[in-house]
PDB file of C-alpha atoms in Angstrom:
ATOM      1  CA  MET A  30     113.873 100.487  81.583  1.00 83.00           C
ATOM      2  CA  SER A  31     112.972  99.296  84.745  1.00 96.00           C
ATOM      3  CA  VAL A  32     109.738  96.999  86.476  1.00 98.00           C
ATOM      4  CA  LEU A  33     107.141  98.099  88.888  1.00 98.00           C
ATOM      5  CA  ILE A  34     106.072  95.790  91.792  1.00 98.00           C
ATOM      6  CA  VAL A  35     102.524  97.354  92.921  1.00 98.00           C
ATOM      7  CA  SER A  36     100.353  94.801  95.620  1.00 96.00           C
ATOM      8  CA  PRO A  37      98.985  96.853  98.653  1.00 93.00           C
ATOM      9  CA  GLU A  38      97.773  93.975  99.724  1.00 85.00           C
ATOM     10  CA  ARG A  39     100.676  91.620  99.190  1.00 87.00           C
ATOM     11  CA  ASP A  40     103.750  91.144 100.582  1.00 88.00           C
ATOM     12  CA  PRO A  41     105.948  91.861  97.146  1.00 94.00           C
ATOM     13  CA  GLU A  42     109.163  89.842  99.255  1.00 95.00           C
ATOM     14  CA  ASN A  43     108.744  86.853  97.537  1.00 95.00           C
ATOM     15  CA  TRP A  44     107.733  88.857  94.214  1.00 96.00           C
ATOM     16  CA  VAL A  45     110.945  90.800  93.736  1.00 96.00           C
ATOM     17  CA  LYS A  46     113.305  87.749  94.519  1.00 96.00           C
ATOM     18  CA  ALA A  47     111.938  85.575  92.024  1.00 96.00           C
ATOM     19  CA  LEU A  48     111.860  87.627  89.278  1.00 96.00           C
ATOM     20  CA  ARG A  49     115.970  88.995  90.726  1.00 95.00           C
ATOM     21  CA  ASN A  50     116.404  85.276  90.442  1.00 95.00           C
ATOM     22  CA  ARG A  51     114.954  84.923  86.956  1.00 93.00           C
ATOM     23  CA  HIS A  52     116.568  88.092  86.152  1.00 91.00           C
ATOM     24  CA  PRO A  53     119.670  89.097  88.526  1.00 92.00           C
ATOM     25  CA  GLY A  54     120.005  92.460  86.396  1.00 87.00           C
ATOM     26  CA  MET A  55     116.253  93.733  86.770  1.00 93.00           C
ATOM     27  CA  ASN A  56     115.962  96.817  88.389  1.00 96.00           C
ATOM     28  CA  ILE A  57     113.013  96.441  90.219  1.00 97.00           C
ATOM     29  CA  TYR A  58     110.981  99.278  91.967  1.00 97.00           C
ATOM     30  CA  VAL A  59     108.089  98.584  95.238  1.00 98.00           C
ATOM     31  CA  TYR A  60     105.325 101.220  94.822  1.00 97.00           C
ATOM     32  CA  PRO A  61     105.338 103.466  96.786  1.00 96.00           C
ATOM     33  CA  GLU A  62     109.478 103.415  97.396  1.00 96.00           C
ATOM     34  CA  PRO A  63     110.940 106.765  95.501  1.00 97.00           C
ATOM     35  CA  HIS A  64     111.603 105.913  91.811  1.00 97.00           C
ATOM     36  CA  ASP A  65     111.618 107.456  88.655  1.00 97.00           C
ATOM     37  CA  GLN A  66     107.786 106.987  87.228  1.00 97.00           C
ATOM     38  CA  GLU A  67     109.051 107.331  83.548  1.00 97.00           C
ATOM     39  CA  GLU A  68     111.531 104.272  83.912  1.00 97.00           C
ATOM     40  CA  VAL A  69     108.972 102.378  84.279  1.00 98.00           C
ATOM     41  CA  GLU A  70     107.599 100.187  80.756  1.00 98.00           C
ATOM     42  CA  PHE A  71     106.340  97.453  82.593  1.00 98.00           C
ATOM     43  CA  VAL A  72     104.134  96.644  85.386  1.00 98.00           C
ATOM     44  CA  VAL A  73     103.266  93.625  87.762  1.00 98.00           C
ATOM     45  CA  SER A  74     100.217  94.136  89.608  1.00 98.00           C
ATOM     46  CA  TRP A  75      97.630  93.186  91.698  1.00 96.00           C
ATOM     47  CA  ASN A  76      94.689  95.822  92.796  1.00 95.00           C
ATOM     48  CA  HIS A  77      96.387  98.890  92.658  1.00 97.00           C
ATOM     49  CA  PRO A  78      95.331 102.700  93.776  1.00 97.00           C
ATOM     50  CA  ARG A  79      92.975 103.628  91.281  1.00 96.00           C
ATOM     51  CA  GLY A  80      94.305 106.359  88.372  1.00 97.00           C
ATOM     52  CA  LEU A  81      97.938 105.467  89.262  1.00 98.00           C
ATOM     53  CA  PHE A  82      99.039 104.434  86.052  1.00 98.00           C
ATOM     54  CA  LYS A  83      98.277 107.575  84.251  1.00 96.00           C
ATOM     55  CA  ASN A  84     101.628 108.626  86.411  1.00 96.00           C
ATOM     56  CA  TYR A  85     103.360 106.448  84.027  1.00 98.00           C
ATOM     57  CA  PRO A  86     103.792 107.616  80.561  1.00 97.00           C
ATOM     58  CA  ASN A  87     106.182 105.263  78.609  1.00 97.00           C
ATOM     59  CA  VAL A  88     104.782 101.896  80.483  1.00 98.00           C
ATOM     60  CA  LYS A  89     103.484  99.621  78.026  1.00 98.00           C
ATOM     61  CA  VAL A  90     102.126  95.953  79.717  1.00 98.00           C
ATOM     62  CA  ILE A  91     100.782  95.654  82.914  1.00 98.00           C
ATOM     63  CA  ALA A  92     100.759  92.053  83.979  1.00 98.00           C
ATOM     64  CA  SER A  93      98.661  90.587  86.761  1.00 98.00           C
ATOM     65  CA  MET A  94      99.387  88.796  89.787  1.00 96.00           C
ATOM     66  CA  GLY A  95      96.572  86.271  89.370  1.00 93.00           C
ATOM     67  CA  ALA A  96      94.342  85.396  86.848  1.00 93.00           C
ATOM     68  CA  GLY A  97      91.745  87.998  87.457  1.00 93.00           C
ATOM     69  CA  VAL A  98      92.187  91.459  85.765  1.00 96.00           C
ATOM     70  CA  ASP A  99      89.365  92.840  87.067  1.00 95.00           C
ATOM     71  CA  HIS A 100      91.170  94.775  89.016  1.00 95.00           C
ATOM     72  CA  ILE A 101      93.195  96.232  86.260  1.00 97.00           C
ATOM     73  CA  LEU A 102      90.468  96.801  83.929  1.00 96.00           C
ATOM     74  CA  SER A 103      87.699  98.522  85.692  1.00 95.00           C
ATOM     75  CA  ASP A 104      89.879 101.435  86.286  1.00 97.00           C
ATOM     76  CA  GLU A 105      88.695 103.936  84.002  1.00 94.00           C
ATOM     77  CA  ALA A 106      91.867 106.092  83.900  1.00 96.00           C
ATOM     78  CA  LEU A 107      94.209 103.051  82.546  1.00 96.00           C
ATOM     79  CA  PRO A 108      95.896 104.114  79.665  1.00 94.00           C
ATOM     80  CA  GLU A 109      95.091 103.749  76.634  1.00 91.00           C
ATOM     81  CA  GLY A 110      97.631 101.967  74.550  1.00 93.00           C
ATOM     82  CA  VAL A 111      98.804  99.309  77.221  1.00 97.00           C
ATOM     83  CA  LYS A 112      98.563  96.029  77.216  1.00 98.00           C
ATOM     84  CA  VAL A 113      97.250  93.970  80.040  1.00 98.00           C
ATOM     85  CA  THR A 114      98.121  90.298  80.771  1.00 98.00           C
ATOM     86  CA  LYS A 115      96.969  87.273  83.195  1.00 97.00           C
ATOM     87  CA  VAL A 116      98.037  84.745  84.776  1.00 96.00           C
ATOM     88  CA  ILE A 117      97.645  81.357  83.601  1.00 96.00           C
ATOM     89  CA  ASP A 118      98.828  78.307  85.976  1.00 95.00           C
ATOM     90  CA  ASP A 119      98.278  74.633  86.181  1.00 95.00           C
ATOM     91  CA  THR A 120      98.900  74.653  89.801  1.00 94.00           C
ATOM     92  CA  LEU A 121      96.631  77.659  90.207  1.00 95.00           C
ATOM     93  CA  THR A 122      93.724  75.774  88.337  1.00 97.00           C
ATOM     94  CA  GLU A 123      94.253  72.588  89.794  1.00 97.00           C
ATOM     95  CA  ASP A 124      93.965  74.074  93.429  1.00 97.00           C
ATOM     96  CA  MET A 125      90.445  75.653  92.072  1.00 98.00           C
ATOM     97  CA  GLY A 126      89.567  72.110  90.910  1.00 98.00           C
ATOM     98  CA  ASP A 127      90.506  70.943  94.515  1.00 98.00           C
ATOM     99  CA  PHE A 128      88.894  72.940  96.246  1.00 98.00           C
ATOM    100  CA  VAL A 129      85.333  73.695  93.818  1.00 98.00           C
ATOM    101  CA  LEU A 130      85.086  69.811  94.765  1.00 98.00           C
ATOM    102  CA  SER A 131      85.323  69.828  98.185  1.00 98.00           C
ATOM    103  CA  GLN A 132      82.672  72.579  98.213  1.00 98.00           C
ATOM    104  CA  VAL A 133      80.567  70.001  96.820  1.00 98.00           C
ATOM    105  CA  MET A 134      81.363  67.154  98.146  1.00 98.00           C
ATOM    106  CA  ASN A 135      80.691  69.162 101.629  1.00 98.00           C
ATOM    107  CA  HIS A 136      77.394  70.477 100.490  1.00 98.00           C
ATOM    108  CA  ILE A 137      76.136  66.655  99.071  1.00 98.00           C
ATOM    109  CA  ARG A 138      77.880  64.394 102.886  1.00 98.00           C
ATOM    110  CA  GLY A 139      75.853  67.177 104.895  1.00 96.00           C
ATOM    111  CA  LEU A 140      79.640  67.907 106.050  1.00 96.00           C
ATOM    112  CA  HIS A 141      78.869  71.929 106.673  1.00 92.00           C
ATOM    113  CA  HIS A 142      75.666  70.110 108.764  1.00 92.00           C
ATOM    114  CA  TYR A 143      77.502  68.581 111.208  1.00 95.00           C
ATOM    115  CA  VAL A 144      80.525  71.155 111.947  1.00 93.00           C
ATOM    116  CA  LYS A 145      77.409  73.177 113.356  1.00 92.00           C
ATOM    117  CA  SER A 146      75.596  69.943 114.945  1.00 94.00           C
ATOM    118  CA  GLN A 147      78.193  69.246 116.972  1.00 95.00           C
ATOM    119  CA  LYS A 148      78.475  72.675 118.286  1.00 93.00           C
ATOM    120  CA  ARG A 149      75.292  72.302 119.496  1.00 94.00           C
ATOM    121  CA  LYS A 150      75.466  69.121 120.452  1.00 96.00           C
ATOM    122  CA  GLU A 151      73.175  67.240 118.111  1.00 96.00           C
ATOM    123  CA  TRP A 152      73.083  63.560 116.757  1.00 97.00           C
ATOM    124  CA  ASP A 153      71.197  65.034 113.429  1.00 93.00           C
ATOM    125  CA  LYS A 154      72.070  62.855 110.393  1.00 94.00           C
ATOM    126  CA  PHE A 155      71.836  63.988 107.017  1.00 92.00           C
ATOM    127  CA  GLN A 156      70.448  61.972 104.403  1.00 94.00           C
ATOM    128  CA  TYR A 157      73.528  62.734 102.018  1.00 97.00           C
ATOM    129  CA  LYS A 158      73.541  62.135  98.119  1.00 97.00           C
ATOM    130  CA  ARG A 159      76.017  60.304  95.771  1.00 98.00           C
ATOM    131  CA  PRO A 160      77.510  62.110  92.754  1.00 98.00           C
ATOM    132  CA  GLN A 161      76.302  59.888  90.485  1.00 98.00           C
ATOM    133  CA  ASP A 162      72.941  61.352  91.268  1.00 98.00           C
ATOM    134  CA  THR A 163      73.741  65.240  91.253  1.00 98.00           C
ATOM    135  CA  LYS A 164      74.349  67.320  88.764  1.00 98.00           C
ATOM    136  CA  VAL A 165      76.420  70.158  88.833  1.00 98.00           C
ATOM    137  CA  GLY A 166      76.870  73.518  86.375  1.00 98.00           C
ATOM    138  CA  ILE A 167      79.491  75.753  85.831  1.00 98.00           C
ATOM    139  CA  MET A 168      78.776  79.463  85.280  1.00 98.00           C
ATOM    140  CA  GLY A 169      81.747  79.874  82.871  1.00 97.00           C
ATOM    141  CA  LEU A 170      84.374  77.618  81.163  1.00 96.00           C
ATOM    142  CA  GLY A 171      87.572  79.151  79.882  1.00 94.00           C
ATOM    143  CA  VAL A 172      90.682  77.395  81.478  1.00 95.00           C
ATOM    144  CA  LEU A 173      89.308  77.755  85.751  1.00 97.00           C
ATOM    145  CA  GLY A 174      85.895  76.808  84.617  1.00 97.00           C
ATOM    146  CA  ASN A 175      86.800  74.079  82.345  1.00 96.00           C
ATOM    147  CA  ALA A 176      89.156  71.734  84.896  1.00 96.00           C
ATOM    148  CA  VAL A 177      86.295  72.609  87.596  1.00 98.00           C
ATOM    149  CA  ALA A 178      83.822  70.399  85.015  1.00 98.00           C
ATOM    150  CA  GLU A 179      86.578  67.707  83.833  1.00 97.00           C
ATOM    151  CA  LYS A 180      87.693  67.626  87.570  1.00 98.00           C
ATOM    152  CA  LEU A 181      84.182  66.912  88.696  1.00 98.00           C
ATOM    153  CA  HIS A 182      83.478  64.768  86.018  1.00 98.00           C
ATOM    154  CA  LYS A 183      85.973  62.713  86.729  1.00 98.00           C
ATOM    155  CA  ASN A 184      84.589  62.113  90.413  1.00 98.00           C
ATOM    156  CA  PHE A 185      81.296  60.958  88.599  1.00 98.00           C
ATOM    157  CA  PHE A 186      78.856  64.262  88.566  1.00 98.00           C
ATOM    158  CA  LYS A 187      76.591  65.139  85.977  1.00 98.00           C
ATOM    159  CA  VAL A 188      78.410  68.240  85.137  1.00 98.00           C
ATOM    160  CA  TYR A 189      76.576  71.110  82.560  1.00 98.00           C
ATOM    161  CA  GLY A 190      78.285  74.533  81.222  1.00 98.00           C
ATOM    162  CA  TRP A 191      77.378  77.434  80.159  1.00 98.00           C
ATOM    163  CA  SER A 192      79.154  80.905  78.447  1.00 97.00           C
ATOM    164  CA  ARG A 193      78.639  83.684  77.015  1.00 94.00           C
ATOM    165  CA  THR A 194      79.744  81.988  73.433  1.00 94.00           C
ATOM    166  CA  ARG A 195      79.589  78.232  72.335  1.00 94.00           C
ATOM    167  CA  LYS A 196      82.657  76.195  74.259  1.00 90.00           C
ATOM    168  CA  ASP A 197      82.150  72.470  72.616  1.00 86.00           C
ATOM    169  CA  SER A 198      84.342  70.675  76.381  1.00 84.00           C
ATOM    170  CA  ASP A 199      83.963  66.895  76.768  1.00 84.00           C
ATOM    171  CA  ASN A 200      82.258  65.373  78.906  1.00 90.00           C
ATOM    172  CA  ILE A 201      79.512  68.132  79.707  1.00 95.00           C
ATOM    173  CA  THR A 202      76.360  69.213  78.677  1.00 97.00           C
ATOM    174  CA  ASN A 203      77.508  72.839  76.978  1.00 97.00           C
ATOM    175  CA  TYR A 204      74.720  75.697  76.917  1.00 98.00           C
ATOM    176  CA  HIS A 205      75.266  78.896  75.724  1.00 97.00           C
ATOM    177  CA  GLY A 206      74.313  82.408  75.388  1.00 97.00           C
ATOM    178  CA  LYS A 207      71.355  83.723  77.065  1.00 96.00           C
ATOM    179  CA  ASP A 208      68.911  82.254  74.833  1.00 98.00           C
ATOM    180  CA  GLN A 209      69.997  79.064  76.913  1.00 98.00           C
ATOM    181  CA  LEU A 210      70.411  80.175  80.342  1.00 98.00           C
ATOM    182  CA  GLU A 211      67.189  78.995  81.356  1.00 98.00           C
ATOM    183  CA  GLU A 212      68.221  75.633  80.441  1.00 98.00           C
ATOM    184  CA  PHE A 213      71.225  75.264  82.282  1.00 98.00           C
ATOM    185  CA  LEU A 214      69.910  76.922  85.410  1.00 98.00           C
ATOM    186  CA  SER A 215      67.077  74.454  85.523  1.00 98.00           C
ATOM    187  CA  ASN A 216      69.763  71.752  85.290  1.00 98.00           C
ATOM    188  CA  SER A 217      72.372  73.382  88.167  1.00 98.00           C
ATOM    189  CA  GLU A 218      71.647  71.894  91.236  1.00 98.00           C
ATOM    190  CA  ILE A 219      74.574  72.866  92.335  1.00 99.00           C
ATOM    191  CA  LEU A 220      75.715  75.924  90.452  1.00 99.00           C
ATOM    192  CA  VAL A 221      79.498  76.940  90.426  1.00 99.00           C
ATOM    193  CA  CYS A 222      79.982  80.975  89.565  1.00 98.00           C
ATOM    194  CA  LEU A 223      83.717  80.858  87.363  1.00 98.00           C
ATOM    195  CA  LEU A 224      82.654  83.718  85.027  1.00 98.00           C
ATOM    196  CA  PRO A 225      85.055  86.694  84.353  1.00 96.00           C
ATOM    197  CA  LEU A 226      84.341  90.192  85.672  1.00 96.00           C
ATOM    198  CA  THR A 227      82.405  92.150  83.287  1.00 94.00           C
ATOM    199  CA  GLU A 228      79.698  94.717  82.701  1.00 93.00           C
ATOM    200  CA  ASP A 229      77.160  91.990  81.270  1.00 95.00           C
ATOM    201  CA  THR A 230      78.179  89.804  84.339  1.00 97.00           C
ATOM    202  CA  GLU A 231      78.392  91.833  86.948  1.00 97.00           C
ATOM    203  CA  ASN A 232      75.590  91.312  89.384  1.00 98.00           C
ATOM    204  CA  ILE A 233      74.668  88.351  87.501  1.00 98.00           C
ATOM    205  CA  LEU A 234      74.066  85.883  90.553  1.00 98.00           C
ATOM    206  CA  ASN A 235      70.750  87.662  91.005  1.00 98.00           C
ATOM    207  CA  ALA A 236      67.008  86.832  92.644  1.00 98.00           C
ATOM    208  CA  ASP A 237      65.786  86.023  88.704  1.00 98.00           C
ATOM    209  CA  LEU A 238      68.919  83.898  88.299  1.00 98.00           C
ATOM    210  CA  PHE A 239      68.238  81.791  91.206  1.00 98.00           C
ATOM    211  CA  ASP A 240      64.830  81.136  90.624  1.00 98.00           C
ATOM    212  CA  MET A 241      65.451  79.813  87.592  1.00 98.00           C
ATOM    213  CA  LEU A 242      66.998  76.849  90.117  1.00 98.00           C
ATOM    214  CA  PRO A 243      66.006  74.054  91.051  1.00 98.00           C
ATOM    215  CA  GLU A 244      64.390  74.313  94.337  1.00 98.00           C
ATOM    216  CA  GLY A 245      66.759  73.308  97.004  1.00 98.00           C
ATOM    217  CA  ALA A 246      70.200  74.452  95.000  1.00 98.00           C
ATOM    218  CA  TYR A 247      72.769  75.116  95.911  1.00 98.00           C
ATOM    219  CA  VAL A 248      75.223  77.971  94.870  1.00 99.00           C
ATOM    220  CA  ILE A 249      79.395  77.820  94.934  1.00 99.00           C
ATOM    221  CA  ASN A 250      80.826  81.526  94.383  1.00 98.00           C
ATOM    222  CA  VAL A 251      84.666  81.316  93.252  1.00 98.00           C
ATOM    223  CA  ALA A 252      84.775  84.290  90.638  1.00 98.00           C
ATOM    224  CA  ARG A 253      84.153  87.842  91.993  1.00 97.00           C
ATOM    225  CA  GLY A 254      81.883  88.935  94.944  1.00 98.00           C
ATOM    226  CA  GLN A 255      80.952  91.356  92.474  1.00 98.00           C
ATOM    227  CA  HIS A 256      79.042  88.937  90.778  1.00 98.00           C
ATOM    228  CA  LEU A 257      76.619  88.491  93.841  1.00 98.00           C
ATOM    229  CA  VAL A 258      73.709  90.355  94.594  1.00 98.00           C
ATOM    230  CA  GLU A 259      73.530  89.661  98.452  1.00 98.00           C
ATOM    231  CA  HIS A 260      70.031  90.641  99.107  1.00 98.00           C
ATOM    232  CA  ASP A 261      69.027  88.137  96.784  1.00 98.00           C
ATOM    233  CA  LEU A 262      70.814  85.569  97.863  1.00 98.00           C
ATOM    234  CA  MET A 263      70.023  85.267 101.595  1.00 98.00           C
ATOM    235  CA  GLU A 264      66.410  85.959 100.619  1.00 98.00           C
ATOM    236  CA  MET A 265      66.156  83.072  98.529  1.00 98.00           C
ATOM    237  CA  ILE A 266      67.939  81.503 101.100  1.00 98.00           C
ATOM    238  CA  ASP A 267      65.819  82.106 104.090  1.00 98.00           C
ATOM    239  CA  ASN A 268      62.728  81.832 101.473  1.00 98.00           C
ATOM    240  CA  GLY A 269      63.660  77.902 101.198  1.00 98.00           C
ATOM    241  CA  HIS A 270      64.448  78.096  97.601  1.00 98.00           C
ATOM    242  CA  LEU A 271      67.782  77.886  98.098  1.00 98.00           C
ATOM    243  CA  SER A 272      69.247  75.646 100.115  1.00 98.00           C
ATOM    244  CA  GLY A 273      72.398  77.709 100.642  1.00 98.00           C
ATOM    245  CA  ALA A 274      75.822  78.607  99.711  1.00 98.00           C
ATOM    246  CA  SER A 275      79.603  78.109 100.108  1.00 98.00           C
ATOM    247  CA  LEU A 276      81.144  82.199  99.316  1.00 98.00           C
ATOM    248  CA  ASP A 277      84.990  82.446  98.701  1.00 98.00           C
ATOM    249  CA  VAL A 278      85.020  86.014  97.309  1.00 98.00           C
ATOM    250  CA  PHE A 279      82.953  89.106  98.278  1.00 98.00           C
ATOM    251  CA  ARG A 280      81.835  92.831  97.022  1.00 97.00           C
ATOM    252  CA  GLU A 281      84.522  93.769 100.502  1.00 96.00           C
ATOM    253  CA  GLU A 282      87.550  91.993 101.503  1.00 95.00           C
ATOM    254  CA  PRO A 283      87.955  91.494 104.385  1.00 95.00           C
ATOM    255  CA  LEU A 284      84.129  90.392 105.371  1.00 98.00           C
ATOM    256  CA  PRO A 285      82.983  93.242 107.538  1.00 98.00           C
ATOM    257  CA  ASP A 286      82.392  91.716 111.226  1.00 97.00           C
ATOM    258  CA  GLU A 287      79.082  93.514 111.141  1.00 98.00           C
ATOM    259  CA  HIS A 288      78.347  91.239 107.259  1.00 98.00           C
ATOM    260  CA  PRO A 289      75.502  88.980 107.977  1.00 98.00           C
ATOM    261  CA  PHE A 290      77.070  86.578 106.157  1.00 98.00           C
ATOM    262  CA  TRP A 291      78.950  85.397 108.770  1.00 98.00           C
ATOM    263  CA  GLU A 292      76.080  84.876 111.337  1.00 95.00           C
ATOM    264  CA  HIS A 293      73.948  83.216 108.891  1.00 97.00           C
ATOM    265  CA  ASP A 294      73.401  79.442 108.945  1.00 94.00           C
ATOM    266  CA  LYS A 295      73.752  78.134 106.183  1.00 97.00           C
ATOM    267  CA  ILE A 296      76.469  80.397 104.315  1.00 98.00           C
ATOM    268  CA  ASN A 297      79.846  78.923 104.292  1.00 97.00           C
ATOM    269  CA  ILE A 298      83.191  81.208 104.292  1.00 98.00           C
ATOM    270  CA  THR A 299      85.483  81.134 103.169  1.00 98.00           C
ATOM    271  CA  PRO A 300      88.666  84.226 102.753  1.00 97.00           C
ATOM    272  CA  HIS A 301      89.107  84.364  99.050  1.00 96.00           C
ATOM    273  CA  ILE A 302      91.325  81.033  99.425  1.00 97.00           C
ATOM    274  CA  ALA A 303      90.145  79.094  96.360  1.00 98.00           C
ATOM    275  CA  SER A 304      93.369  79.279  94.269  1.00 96.00           C
ATOM    276  CA  VAL A 305      96.021  81.479  95.725  1.00 93.00           C
ATOM    277  CA  THR A 306      99.173  82.261  93.780  1.00 93.00           C
ATOM    278  CA  LYS A 307     102.116  81.513  94.377  1.00 93.00           C
ATOM    279  CA  PRO A 308     105.299  83.848  92.648  1.00 95.00           C
ATOM    280  CA  GLU A 309     107.543  81.023  91.814  1.00 93.00           C
ATOM    281  CA  SER A 310     104.967  79.681  90.360  1.00 94.00           C
ATOM    282  CA  VAL A 311     104.117  82.442  87.534  1.00 95.00           C
ATOM    283  CA  VAL A 312     107.057  84.847  88.030  1.00 96.00           C
ATOM    284  CA  PRO A 313     108.654  82.854  84.861  1.00 96.00           C
ATOM    285  CA  GLN A 314     105.697  83.464  82.431  1.00 97.00           C
ATOM    286  CA  ILE A 315     106.029  87.197  84.072  1.00 97.00           C
ATOM    287  CA  ALA A 316     109.325  87.075  83.354  1.00 96.00           C
ATOM    288  CA  GLU A 317     108.594  85.323  79.428  1.00 97.00           C
ATOM    289  CA  ASN A 318     106.663  88.046  79.226  1.00 97.00           C
ATOM    290  CA  TYR A 319     109.572  90.970  80.122  1.00 97.00           C
ATOM    291  CA  ASP A 320     111.489  89.583  77.410  1.00 96.00           C
ATOM    292  CA  ARG A 321     108.881  89.306  74.603  1.00 97.00           C
ATOM    293  CA  MET A 322     108.107  92.909  75.248  1.00 97.00           C
ATOM    294  CA  MET A 323     111.914  93.698  75.042  1.00 96.00           C
ATOM    295  CA  GLU A 324     112.078  91.899  71.867  1.00 97.00           C
ATOM    296  CA  ASN A 325     109.166  93.349  70.822  1.00 97.00           C
ATOM    297  CA  GLU A 326     107.471  90.102  70.438  1.00 98.00           C
ATOM    298  CA  PRO A 327     104.022  88.434  70.611  1.00 98.00           C
ATOM    299  CA  LEU A 328     103.097  88.145  74.732  1.00 98.00           C
ATOM    300  CA  LEU A 329     101.655  85.445  76.220  1.00 97.00           C
ATOM    301  CA  ASN A 330      98.411  85.487  77.554  1.00 97.00           C
ATOM    302  CA  VAL A 331      97.111  88.702  76.619  1.00 98.00           C
ATOM    303  CA  VAL A 332      93.742  90.208  77.753  1.00 97.00           C
ATOM    304  CA  GLU A 333      90.993  91.255  74.973  1.00 95.00           C
ATOM    305  CA  LYS A 334      90.100  94.627  77.231  1.00 93.00           C
ATOM    306  CA  ASP A 335      86.556  94.456  74.871  1.00 90.00           C
ATOM    307  CA  LYS A 336      85.540  91.155  76.111  1.00 91.00           C
ATOM    308  CA  GLY A 337      87.168  91.655  79.757  1.00 91.00           C
ATOM    309  CA  TYR A 338      89.270  88.566  79.528  1.00 91.00           C
TER     310      TYR A 338
END
């Protein structure tokens, strides 16, 4: 029985080292090195080639290297009986909270504005807002969304949350379902997207949604690039309805050189670094699921495929 690591966009060396430190006798292959596909029962993966797993007749578990699983579930050739797991990690959660807080603070204090003013050698003061006077809406109240909401609450922001189904989260005003989306958006001077990527949420950040935000609202996307209709965002910024956006995720990564986001004065770009998985932090839970699979015990953090998260 073998473990396969599939990570075309990531250096697998630290993952192999961390797994072998946890399980010295574990037989590990790194795709695409030669290996016996029938031996593989457990896969650790990030952005695998589409259709790859149909070649593994005995695979039982596919473990995402991160919190997101859309890169696995979007594969139409995914074996039907395989279980998919995600990572839930305190370090990832804390990092996401810190990142979103920094982006929100940068916006209300105008720090991005001053970076651009400095390049133009302009002594141009910005009328800032205080956290107590700022309403922030969080779309998606999973582990990361709740952590971000709590971080913002502790820093005195007025926090609102929206999810597909009802969630009772402490210290925030909760909304759920399509019927309550418009009221939630009307209270979101800053909108943070932390939704899972599903058929229902793809392209959800579009002109119709932006139109329900208050004039001058600001958008932060730290979920997936496929949530955003890019043309709609630029149009709503250019016509003045939105004041700008901070984007950490994109439909194509790295963002192509010719993409108009690079040159847009009111769009701030970071290269998908809001919350980065560290192998030494998450391998223990992946290794535990390996042990659980071997003992036919229930797995941790199993994804509900029909929901997409």
